[in-house]
Short mmCIF file of C-alpha atoms in Angstrom, two decimals:
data_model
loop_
_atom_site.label_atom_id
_atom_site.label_comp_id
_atom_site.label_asym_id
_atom_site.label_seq_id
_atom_site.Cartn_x
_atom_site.Cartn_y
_atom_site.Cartn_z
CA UNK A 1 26.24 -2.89 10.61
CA UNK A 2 24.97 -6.00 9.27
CA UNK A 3 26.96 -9.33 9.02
CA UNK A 4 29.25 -8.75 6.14
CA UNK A 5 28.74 -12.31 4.95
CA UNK A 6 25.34 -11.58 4.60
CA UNK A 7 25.97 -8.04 2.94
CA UNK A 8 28.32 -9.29 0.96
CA UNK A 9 25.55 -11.64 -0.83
CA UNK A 10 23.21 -8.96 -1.26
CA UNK A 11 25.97 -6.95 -3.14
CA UNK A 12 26.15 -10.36 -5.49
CA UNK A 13 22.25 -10.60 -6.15
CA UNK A 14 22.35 -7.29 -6.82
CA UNK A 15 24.75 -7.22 -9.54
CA UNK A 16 22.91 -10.40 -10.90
CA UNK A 17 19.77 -8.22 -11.74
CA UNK A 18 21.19 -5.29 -12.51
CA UNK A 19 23.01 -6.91 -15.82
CA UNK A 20 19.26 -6.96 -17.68
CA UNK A 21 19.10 -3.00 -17.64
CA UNK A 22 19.80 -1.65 -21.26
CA UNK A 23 19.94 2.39 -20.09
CA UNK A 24 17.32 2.85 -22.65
CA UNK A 25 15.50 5.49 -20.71
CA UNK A 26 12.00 4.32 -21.04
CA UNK A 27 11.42 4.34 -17.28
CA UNK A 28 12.29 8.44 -18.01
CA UNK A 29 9.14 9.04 -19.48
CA UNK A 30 6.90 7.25 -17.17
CA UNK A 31 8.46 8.79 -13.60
CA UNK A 32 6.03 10.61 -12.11
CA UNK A 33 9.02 12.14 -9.48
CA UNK A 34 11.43 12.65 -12.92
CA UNK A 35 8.06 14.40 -13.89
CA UNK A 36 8.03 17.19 -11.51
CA UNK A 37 11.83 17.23 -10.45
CA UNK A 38 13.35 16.77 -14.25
CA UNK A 39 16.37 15.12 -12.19
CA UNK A 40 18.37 12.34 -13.69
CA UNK A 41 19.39 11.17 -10.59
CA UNK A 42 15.40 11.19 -9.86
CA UNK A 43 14.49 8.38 -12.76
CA UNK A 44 15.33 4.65 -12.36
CA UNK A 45 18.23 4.34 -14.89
CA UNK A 46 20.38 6.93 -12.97
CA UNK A 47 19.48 4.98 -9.59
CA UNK A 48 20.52 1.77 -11.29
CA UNK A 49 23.57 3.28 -12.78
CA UNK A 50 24.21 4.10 -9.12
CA UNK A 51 23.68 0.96 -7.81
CA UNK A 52 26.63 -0.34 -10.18
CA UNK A 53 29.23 1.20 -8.48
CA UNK A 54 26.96 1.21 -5.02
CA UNK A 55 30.10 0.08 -2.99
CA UNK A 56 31.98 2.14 -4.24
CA UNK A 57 29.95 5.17 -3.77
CA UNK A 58 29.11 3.46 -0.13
CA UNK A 59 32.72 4.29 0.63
CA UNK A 60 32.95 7.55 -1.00
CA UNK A 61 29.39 9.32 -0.27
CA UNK A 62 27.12 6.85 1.61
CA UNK A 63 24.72 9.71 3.04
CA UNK A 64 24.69 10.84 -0.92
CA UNK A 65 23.98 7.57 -1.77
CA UNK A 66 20.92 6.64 0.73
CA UNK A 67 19.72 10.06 0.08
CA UNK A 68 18.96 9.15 -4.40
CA UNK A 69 17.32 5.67 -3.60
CA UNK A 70 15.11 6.71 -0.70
CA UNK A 71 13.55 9.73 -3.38
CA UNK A 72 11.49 7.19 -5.31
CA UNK A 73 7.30 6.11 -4.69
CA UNK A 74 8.10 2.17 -5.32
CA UNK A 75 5.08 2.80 -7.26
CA UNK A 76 6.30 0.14 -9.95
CA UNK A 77 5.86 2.13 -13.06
CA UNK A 78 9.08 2.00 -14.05
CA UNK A 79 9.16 -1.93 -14.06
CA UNK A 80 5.46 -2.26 -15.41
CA UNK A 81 6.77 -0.12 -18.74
CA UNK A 82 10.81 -1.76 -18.67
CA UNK A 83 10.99 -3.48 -22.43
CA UNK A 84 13.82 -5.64 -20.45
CA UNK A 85 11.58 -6.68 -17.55
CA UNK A 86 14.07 -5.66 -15.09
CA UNK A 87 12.82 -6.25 -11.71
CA UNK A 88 13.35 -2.87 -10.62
CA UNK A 89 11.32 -3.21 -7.37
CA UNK A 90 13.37 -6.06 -5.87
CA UNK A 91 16.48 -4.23 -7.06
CA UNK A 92 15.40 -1.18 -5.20
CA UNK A 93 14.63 -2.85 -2.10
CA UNK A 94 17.32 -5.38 -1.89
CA UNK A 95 19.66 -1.75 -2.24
CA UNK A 96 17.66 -0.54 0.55
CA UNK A 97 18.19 -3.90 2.78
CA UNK A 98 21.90 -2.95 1.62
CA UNK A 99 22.04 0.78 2.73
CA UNK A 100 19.99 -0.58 6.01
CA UNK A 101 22.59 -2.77 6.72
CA UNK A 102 24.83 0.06 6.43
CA UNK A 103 23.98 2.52 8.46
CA UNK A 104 21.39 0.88 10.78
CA UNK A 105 17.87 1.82 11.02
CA UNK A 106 17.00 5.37 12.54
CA UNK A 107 16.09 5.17 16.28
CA UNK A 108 12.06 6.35 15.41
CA UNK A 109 12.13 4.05 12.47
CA UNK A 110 13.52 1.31 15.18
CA UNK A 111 10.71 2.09 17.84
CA UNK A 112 7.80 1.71 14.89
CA UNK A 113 9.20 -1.51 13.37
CA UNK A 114 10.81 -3.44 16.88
CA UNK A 115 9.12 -1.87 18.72
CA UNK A 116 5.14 -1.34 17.51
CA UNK A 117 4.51 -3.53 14.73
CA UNK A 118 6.29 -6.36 16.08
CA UNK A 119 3.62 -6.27 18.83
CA UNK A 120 0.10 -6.15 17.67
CA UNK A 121 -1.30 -5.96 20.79
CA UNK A 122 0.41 -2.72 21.73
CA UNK A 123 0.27 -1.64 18.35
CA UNK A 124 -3.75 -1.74 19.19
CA UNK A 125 -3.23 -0.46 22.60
CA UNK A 126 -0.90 2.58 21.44
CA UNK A 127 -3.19 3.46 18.73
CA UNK A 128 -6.54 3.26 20.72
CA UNK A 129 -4.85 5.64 23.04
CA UNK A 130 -4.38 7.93 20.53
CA UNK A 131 -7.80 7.90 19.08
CA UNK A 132 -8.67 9.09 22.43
CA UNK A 133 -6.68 11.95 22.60
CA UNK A 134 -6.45 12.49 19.07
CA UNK A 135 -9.08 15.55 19.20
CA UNK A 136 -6.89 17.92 21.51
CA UNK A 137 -4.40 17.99 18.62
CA UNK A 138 -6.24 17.96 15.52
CA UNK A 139 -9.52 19.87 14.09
CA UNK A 140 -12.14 19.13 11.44
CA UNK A 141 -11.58 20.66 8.22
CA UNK A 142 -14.21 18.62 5.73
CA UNK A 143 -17.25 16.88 7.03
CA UNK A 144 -17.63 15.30 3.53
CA UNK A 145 -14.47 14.16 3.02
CA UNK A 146 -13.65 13.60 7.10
CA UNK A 147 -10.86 15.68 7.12
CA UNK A 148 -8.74 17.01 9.76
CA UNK A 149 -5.60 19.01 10.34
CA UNK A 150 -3.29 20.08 13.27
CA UNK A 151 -4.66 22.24 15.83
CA UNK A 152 -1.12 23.50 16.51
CA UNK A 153 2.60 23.65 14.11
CA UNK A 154 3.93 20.25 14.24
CA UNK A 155 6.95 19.48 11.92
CA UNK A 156 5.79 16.19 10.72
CA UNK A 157 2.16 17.16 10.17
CA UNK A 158 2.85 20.60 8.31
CA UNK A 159 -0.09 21.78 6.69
CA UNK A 160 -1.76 17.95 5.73
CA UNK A 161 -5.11 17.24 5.97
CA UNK A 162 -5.95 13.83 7.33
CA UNK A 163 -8.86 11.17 8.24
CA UNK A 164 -7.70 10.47 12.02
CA UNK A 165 -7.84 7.42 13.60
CA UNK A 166 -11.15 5.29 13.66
CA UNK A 167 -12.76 5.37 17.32
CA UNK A 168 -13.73 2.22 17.31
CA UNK A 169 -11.17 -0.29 14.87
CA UNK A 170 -12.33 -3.11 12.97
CA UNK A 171 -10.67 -5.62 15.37
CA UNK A 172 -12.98 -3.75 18.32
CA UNK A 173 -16.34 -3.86 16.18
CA UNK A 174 -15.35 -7.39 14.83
CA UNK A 175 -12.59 -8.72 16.92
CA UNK A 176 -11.95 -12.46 14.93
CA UNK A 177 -14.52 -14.06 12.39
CA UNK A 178 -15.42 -18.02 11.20
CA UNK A 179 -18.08 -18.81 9.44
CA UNK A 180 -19.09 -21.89 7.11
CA UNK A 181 -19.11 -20.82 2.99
CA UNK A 182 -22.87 -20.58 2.09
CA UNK A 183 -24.80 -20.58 -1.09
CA UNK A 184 -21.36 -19.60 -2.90
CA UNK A 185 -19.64 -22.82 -1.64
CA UNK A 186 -16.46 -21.00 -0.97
CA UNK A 187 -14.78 -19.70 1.88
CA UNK A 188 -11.83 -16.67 2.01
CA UNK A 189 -9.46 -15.45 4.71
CA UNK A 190 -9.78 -11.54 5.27
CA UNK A 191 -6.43 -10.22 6.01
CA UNK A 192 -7.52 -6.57 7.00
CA UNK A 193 -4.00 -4.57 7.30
CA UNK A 194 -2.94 -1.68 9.12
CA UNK A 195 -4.99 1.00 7.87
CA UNK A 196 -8.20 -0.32 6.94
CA UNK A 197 -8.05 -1.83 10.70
CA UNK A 198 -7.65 1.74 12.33
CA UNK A 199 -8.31 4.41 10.23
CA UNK A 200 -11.25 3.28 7.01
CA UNK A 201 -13.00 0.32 9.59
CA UNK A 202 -16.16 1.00 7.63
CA UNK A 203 -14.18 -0.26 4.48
CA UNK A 204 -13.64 -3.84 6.36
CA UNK A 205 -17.67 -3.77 7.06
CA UNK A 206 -18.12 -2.73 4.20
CA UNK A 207 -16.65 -6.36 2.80
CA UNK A 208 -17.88 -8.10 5.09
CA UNK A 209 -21.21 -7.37 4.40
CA UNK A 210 -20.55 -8.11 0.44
CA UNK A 211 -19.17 -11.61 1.59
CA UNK A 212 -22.18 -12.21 3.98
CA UNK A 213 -24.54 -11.23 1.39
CA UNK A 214 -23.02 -13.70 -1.74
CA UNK A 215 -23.03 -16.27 0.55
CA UNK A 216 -19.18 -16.51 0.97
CA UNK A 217 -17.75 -18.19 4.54
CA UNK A 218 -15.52 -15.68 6.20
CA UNK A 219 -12.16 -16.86 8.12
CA UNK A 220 -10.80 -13.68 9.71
CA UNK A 221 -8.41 -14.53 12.51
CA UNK A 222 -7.56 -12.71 15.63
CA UNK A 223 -3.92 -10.77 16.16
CA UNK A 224 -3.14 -10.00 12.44
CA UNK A 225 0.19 -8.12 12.07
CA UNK A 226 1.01 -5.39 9.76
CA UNK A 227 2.29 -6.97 6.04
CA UNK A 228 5.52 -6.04 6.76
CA UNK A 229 6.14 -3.04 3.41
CA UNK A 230 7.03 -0.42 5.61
CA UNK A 231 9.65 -2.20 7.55
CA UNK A 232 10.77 -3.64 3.81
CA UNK A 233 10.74 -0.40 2.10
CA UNK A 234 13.23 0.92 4.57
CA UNK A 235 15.22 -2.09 4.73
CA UNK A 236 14.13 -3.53 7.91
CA UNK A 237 14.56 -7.56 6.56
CA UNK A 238 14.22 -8.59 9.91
CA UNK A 239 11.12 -7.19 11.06
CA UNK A 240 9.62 -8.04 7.62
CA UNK A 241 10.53 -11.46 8.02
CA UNK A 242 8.71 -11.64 11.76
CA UNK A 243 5.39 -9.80 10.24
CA UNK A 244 5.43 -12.60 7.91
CA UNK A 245 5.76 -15.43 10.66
CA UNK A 246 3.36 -13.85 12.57
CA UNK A 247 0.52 -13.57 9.90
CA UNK A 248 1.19 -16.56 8.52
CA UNK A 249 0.90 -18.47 12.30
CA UNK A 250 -2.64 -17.44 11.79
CA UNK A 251 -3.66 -17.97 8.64
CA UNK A 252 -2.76 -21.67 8.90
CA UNK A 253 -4.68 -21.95 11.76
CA UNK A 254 -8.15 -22.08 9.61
CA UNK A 255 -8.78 -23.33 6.07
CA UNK A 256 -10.03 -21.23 2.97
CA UNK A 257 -10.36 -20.85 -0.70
CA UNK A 258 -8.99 -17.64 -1.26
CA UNK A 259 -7.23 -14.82 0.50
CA UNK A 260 -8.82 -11.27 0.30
CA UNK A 261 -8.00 -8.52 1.06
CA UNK A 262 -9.39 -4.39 0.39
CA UNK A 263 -5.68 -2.65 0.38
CA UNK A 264 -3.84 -2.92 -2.85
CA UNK A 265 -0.38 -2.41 -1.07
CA UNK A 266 -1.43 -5.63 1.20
CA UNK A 267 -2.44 -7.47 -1.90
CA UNK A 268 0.75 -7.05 -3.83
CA UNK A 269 2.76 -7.62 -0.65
CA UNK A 270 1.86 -10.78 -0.08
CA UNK A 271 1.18 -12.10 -3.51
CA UNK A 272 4.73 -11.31 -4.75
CA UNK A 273 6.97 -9.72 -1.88
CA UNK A 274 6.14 -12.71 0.65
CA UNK A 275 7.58 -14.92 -1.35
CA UNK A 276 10.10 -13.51 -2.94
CA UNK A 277 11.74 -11.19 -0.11
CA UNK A 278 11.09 -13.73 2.91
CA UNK A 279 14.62 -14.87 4.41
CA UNK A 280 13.78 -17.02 7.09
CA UNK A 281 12.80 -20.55 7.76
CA UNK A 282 12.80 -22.60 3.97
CA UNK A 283 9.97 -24.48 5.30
CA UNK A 284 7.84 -21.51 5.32
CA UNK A 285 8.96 -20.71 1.75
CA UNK A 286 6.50 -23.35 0.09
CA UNK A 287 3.55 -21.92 2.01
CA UNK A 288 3.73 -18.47 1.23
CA UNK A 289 4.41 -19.79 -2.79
CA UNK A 290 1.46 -21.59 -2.30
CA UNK A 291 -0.82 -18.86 -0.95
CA UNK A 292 0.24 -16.52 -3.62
CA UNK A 293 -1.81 -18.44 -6.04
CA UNK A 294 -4.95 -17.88 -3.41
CA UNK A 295 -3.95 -14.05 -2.47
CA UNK A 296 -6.86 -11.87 -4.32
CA UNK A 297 -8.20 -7.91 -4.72
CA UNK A 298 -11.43 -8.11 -3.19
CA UNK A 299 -13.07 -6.51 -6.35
CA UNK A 300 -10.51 -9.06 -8.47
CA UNK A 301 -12.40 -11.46 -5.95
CA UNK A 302 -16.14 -10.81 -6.36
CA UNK A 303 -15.87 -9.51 -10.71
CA UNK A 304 -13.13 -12.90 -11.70
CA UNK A 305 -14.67 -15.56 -9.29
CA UNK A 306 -18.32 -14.67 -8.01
CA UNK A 307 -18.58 -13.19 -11.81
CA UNK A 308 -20.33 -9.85 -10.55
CA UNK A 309 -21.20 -7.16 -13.77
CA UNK A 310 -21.34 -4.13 -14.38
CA UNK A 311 -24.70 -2.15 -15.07
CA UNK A 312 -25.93 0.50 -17.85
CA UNK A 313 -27.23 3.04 -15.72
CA UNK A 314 -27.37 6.76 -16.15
CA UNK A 315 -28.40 9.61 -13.71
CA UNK A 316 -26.86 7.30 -10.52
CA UNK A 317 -24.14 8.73 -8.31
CA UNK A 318 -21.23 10.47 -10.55
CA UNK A 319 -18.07 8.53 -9.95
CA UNK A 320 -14.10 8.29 -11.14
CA UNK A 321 -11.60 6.11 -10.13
CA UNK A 322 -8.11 6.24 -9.45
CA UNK A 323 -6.00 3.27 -10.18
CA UNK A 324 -3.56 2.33 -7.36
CA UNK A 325 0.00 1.86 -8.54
CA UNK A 326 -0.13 -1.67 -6.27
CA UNK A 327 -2.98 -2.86 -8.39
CA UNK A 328 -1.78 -1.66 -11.46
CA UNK A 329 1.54 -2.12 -11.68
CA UNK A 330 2.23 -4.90 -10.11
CA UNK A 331 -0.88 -7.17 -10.57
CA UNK A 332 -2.62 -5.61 -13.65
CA UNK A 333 -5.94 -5.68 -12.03
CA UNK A 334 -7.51 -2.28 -13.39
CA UNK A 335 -10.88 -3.64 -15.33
CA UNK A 336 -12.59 -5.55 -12.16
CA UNK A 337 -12.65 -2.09 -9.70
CA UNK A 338 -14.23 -0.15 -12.71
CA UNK A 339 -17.12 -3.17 -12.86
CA UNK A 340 -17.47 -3.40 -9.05
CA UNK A 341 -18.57 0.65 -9.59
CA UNK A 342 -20.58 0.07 -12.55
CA UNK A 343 -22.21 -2.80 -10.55
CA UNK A 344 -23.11 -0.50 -8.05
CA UNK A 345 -25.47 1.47 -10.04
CA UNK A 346 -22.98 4.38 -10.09
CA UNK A 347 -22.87 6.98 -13.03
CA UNK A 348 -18.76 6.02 -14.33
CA UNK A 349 -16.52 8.44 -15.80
CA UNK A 350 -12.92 8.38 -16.68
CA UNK A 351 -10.62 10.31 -15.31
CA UNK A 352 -7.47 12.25 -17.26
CA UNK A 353 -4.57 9.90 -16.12
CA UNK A 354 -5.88 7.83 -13.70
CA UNK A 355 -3.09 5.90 -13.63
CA UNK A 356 -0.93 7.80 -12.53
CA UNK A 357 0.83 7.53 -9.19
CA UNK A 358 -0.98 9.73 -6.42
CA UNK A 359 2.15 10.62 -4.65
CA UNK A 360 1.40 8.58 -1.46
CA UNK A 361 4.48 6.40 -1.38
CA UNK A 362 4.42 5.95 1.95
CA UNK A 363 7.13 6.48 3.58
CA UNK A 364 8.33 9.09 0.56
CA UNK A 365 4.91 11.23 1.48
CA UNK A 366 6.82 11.56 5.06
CA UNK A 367 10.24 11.89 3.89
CA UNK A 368 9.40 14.27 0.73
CA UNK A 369 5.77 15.43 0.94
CA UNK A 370 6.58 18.69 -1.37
CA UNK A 371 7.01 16.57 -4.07
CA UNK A 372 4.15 14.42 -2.62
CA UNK A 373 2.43 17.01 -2.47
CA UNK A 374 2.94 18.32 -6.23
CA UNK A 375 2.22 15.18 -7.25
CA UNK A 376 -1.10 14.21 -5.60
CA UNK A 377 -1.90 17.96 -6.62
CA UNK A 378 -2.07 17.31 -10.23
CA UNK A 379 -4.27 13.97 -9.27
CA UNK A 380 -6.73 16.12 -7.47
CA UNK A 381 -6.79 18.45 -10.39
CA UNK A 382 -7.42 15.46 -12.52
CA UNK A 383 -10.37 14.14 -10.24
CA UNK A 384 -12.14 17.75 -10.07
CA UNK A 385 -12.14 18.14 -13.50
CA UNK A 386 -13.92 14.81 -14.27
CA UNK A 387 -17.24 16.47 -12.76
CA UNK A 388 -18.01 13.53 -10.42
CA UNK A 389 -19.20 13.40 -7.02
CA UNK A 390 -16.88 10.82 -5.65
CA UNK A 391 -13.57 10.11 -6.17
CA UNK A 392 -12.94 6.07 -5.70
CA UNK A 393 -9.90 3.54 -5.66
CA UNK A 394 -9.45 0.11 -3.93
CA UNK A 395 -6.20 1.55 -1.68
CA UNK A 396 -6.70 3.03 1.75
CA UNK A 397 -3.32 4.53 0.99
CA UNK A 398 -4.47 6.22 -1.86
CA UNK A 399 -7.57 7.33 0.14
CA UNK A 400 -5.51 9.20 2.47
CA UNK A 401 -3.30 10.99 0.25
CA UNK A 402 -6.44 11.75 -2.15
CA UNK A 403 -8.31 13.24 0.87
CA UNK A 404 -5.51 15.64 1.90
CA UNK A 405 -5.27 17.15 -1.66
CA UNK A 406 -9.06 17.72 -2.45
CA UNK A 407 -9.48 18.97 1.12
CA UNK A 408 -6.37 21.14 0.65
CA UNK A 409 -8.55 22.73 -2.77
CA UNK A 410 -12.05 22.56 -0.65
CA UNK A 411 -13.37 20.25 -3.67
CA UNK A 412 -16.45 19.48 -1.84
CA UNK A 413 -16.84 15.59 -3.06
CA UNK A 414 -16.02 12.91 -1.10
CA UNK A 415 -13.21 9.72 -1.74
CA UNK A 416 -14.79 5.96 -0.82
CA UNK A 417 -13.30 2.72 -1.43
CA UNK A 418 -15.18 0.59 -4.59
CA UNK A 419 -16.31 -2.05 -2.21
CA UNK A 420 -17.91 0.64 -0.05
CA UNK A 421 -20.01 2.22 -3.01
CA UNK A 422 -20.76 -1.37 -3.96
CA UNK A 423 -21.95 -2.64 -0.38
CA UNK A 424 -24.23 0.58 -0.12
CA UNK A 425 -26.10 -0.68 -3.40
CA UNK A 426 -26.74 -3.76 -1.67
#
């Protein structure tokens, strides 16, 4: 259990927050798990009349408790429509740090947060080994959309289908990067993440090849850590806080303009949960405030700053576009991804809902992937029905969970990142 000093402040902030919610129910209407489960206890005003009484309801059912606030995506819609501006996602994790605290962290959770991601260099190691020995487990379903699924019945698997791990990762094909800013005069850092790195590496070429090409200077540093949401979604303040120390020991060891990166979950972690959910040194406090004003989308990037536009062409490559809830949500970049496809020469059109959560979540596609999976059905549905070739977002997540669903309905189209459709125009 954690300190109870430390617990007991949590409890304190909590209740601070949780004053502004007016029980309205507009966060009903807008919960894509309410959506499919019709559960009260499902939609964000039942968690946060929950989280009232959350100690005591620790006392009386704790597993009952942990059990309601893991069943949510932290996809942010809630907050993005809350007429209050409740900060629902800081309220959601700071009960998770709480519940965390609690009970402890479960020993597999423990191995992947202490004991991988702590460690980027056997991170890399542990997940290069499996990339070699991936292919006596899985089999190709989809060349188009490079799917896979298990070659044998393995509980945590089930019935996905899944882009396996890159043979060669980004950091093997480009291991660190520092170049001057050309004709652009400006110069970015390129924090990769987690699954770009391993699993989309073509997606990190794929930038750096924009970059190269408008003449932007490219500061990528060697040993990048993971951003540190899944340790924070499941409470894990410590590890979070490390991740942070770690990244941030080598981005100050170069000097840029900006800060780009090509996953939205990245982007909106360290824009707003750096700074807000870091607990550690106070020094460091001031410099992740000040590179949230430099922390960018990459399409955000090249559309607001290098003033890329869109093009009027018809007949080009049929694509749609998902919106990730990261992008969305929390940073209200939706416009620039749209123009980075348009730009490419590519033949746009809308989807129904696009956006709408996928069902990804994370942690919750582990955890609950039949809802997941209900979820990022009626997505897929969405994408097939808009006629396109390609269906394209700016989140690897989103990629992932987007490939198992039109691979599950044999949709025969494929799912690309915007910078990648953009880079092959180039």
């Amino acid at each position: 259990m954690a300190d109870i000093n430390k617990l007991a402040q949590m409890f304190k902030e909590l209740d601070d927050q949780l004053v502004n919610c007016m029980k309205c129910g507009m966060c009903q209407a807008v919960c894509p798990v309410f959506a499919e489960s019709g559960r009260e206890t499902d939609v964000t005003r039942g968690k946060l009349a929950l989280l009232e009484g959350l100690a005591n309801e620790m006392l009386e059912d704790p597993e009952g408790v942990n059990e309601k606030l893991n069943r949510c995506l932290l996809c942010g819609t809630c907050q993005a429509n809350c007429p209050s501006g409740v900060s629902v996602m800081d309220i959601f994790l700071k009960a998770r740090a709480i519940m965390t605290g609690y009970f402890g962290l479960s020993p597999i959770k423990r191995t992947i947060f202490r004991g991988m991601l702590k460690n980027p260099k056997l991170f890399n190691t542990l997940t290069g080994m499996g990339a070699k020995f991936q292919g006596v487990f899985t089999k190709k379903v989809d060349d188009m959309l490079g799917s896979s699924c298990a070659r044998f019945n393995a509980p945590v698997i089930r019935d996905r289908h899944f882009n396996t791990l890159a043979t060669k990762p980004l950091h093997k094909i480009v291991p660190e990067l520092d170049t001057p800013a050309g004709k652009s005069g400006i110069k970015v850092a390129f924090y990769v993440g987690c699954v770009i790195d391993k699993i989309y590496p073509q997606v990190g070429e794929a930038i750096l090849k924009v970059l190269k090409h408008h003449g932007v200077g490219v500061f990528m540093p060697s040993g990048q850590a993971c951003c540190g949401i899944p340790a924070l979604s499941s409470g894990d303040t410590d590890t979070f806080d490390t991740l942070i120390g770690i990244n941030m020991d080598r981005l100050r060891s170069g000097e840029f303009d900006y800060l780009v990166t090509g996953c939205a979950t990245c982007t909106a972690t360290i824009k707003e949960l750096w700074p807000r959910m870091y607990g550690g040194d106070a020094a460091l406090k001031y410099d992740l405030e000040q590179l949230e004003k430099k922390t960018l989308d990459i399409s955000q990037f090249l559309v607001d700053i290098l003033k890329i536009e869109s093009k009027e062409i018809k007949g080009g490559r049929g694509v749609t576009y998902h919106d990730p809830c990261h992008l969305k949500n929390s940073l209200g970049v939706t416009a620039q991804p749209r123009t980075l496809v348009k730009a490419a020469g590519c033949d746009f059109t809308e989807m129904a809902e696009a956006g709408t959560c996928c069902g990804c979540g994370g942690s919750f596609n582990i955890a609950h992937y039949d809802m997941s999976k209900k979820i990022g059905s009626r997505k897929a549905d969405n994408i097939m029905a808009s006629g396109v070739q390609t269906a394209a977002t700016s989140c690897p997540a989103c990629m992932l969970q987007i490939t198992d669903m039109l691979s599950q309905k044999n949709a025969k189209m494929d799912v690309k990142h915007v910078i990648e459709l953009y880079a092959e125009s180039l």
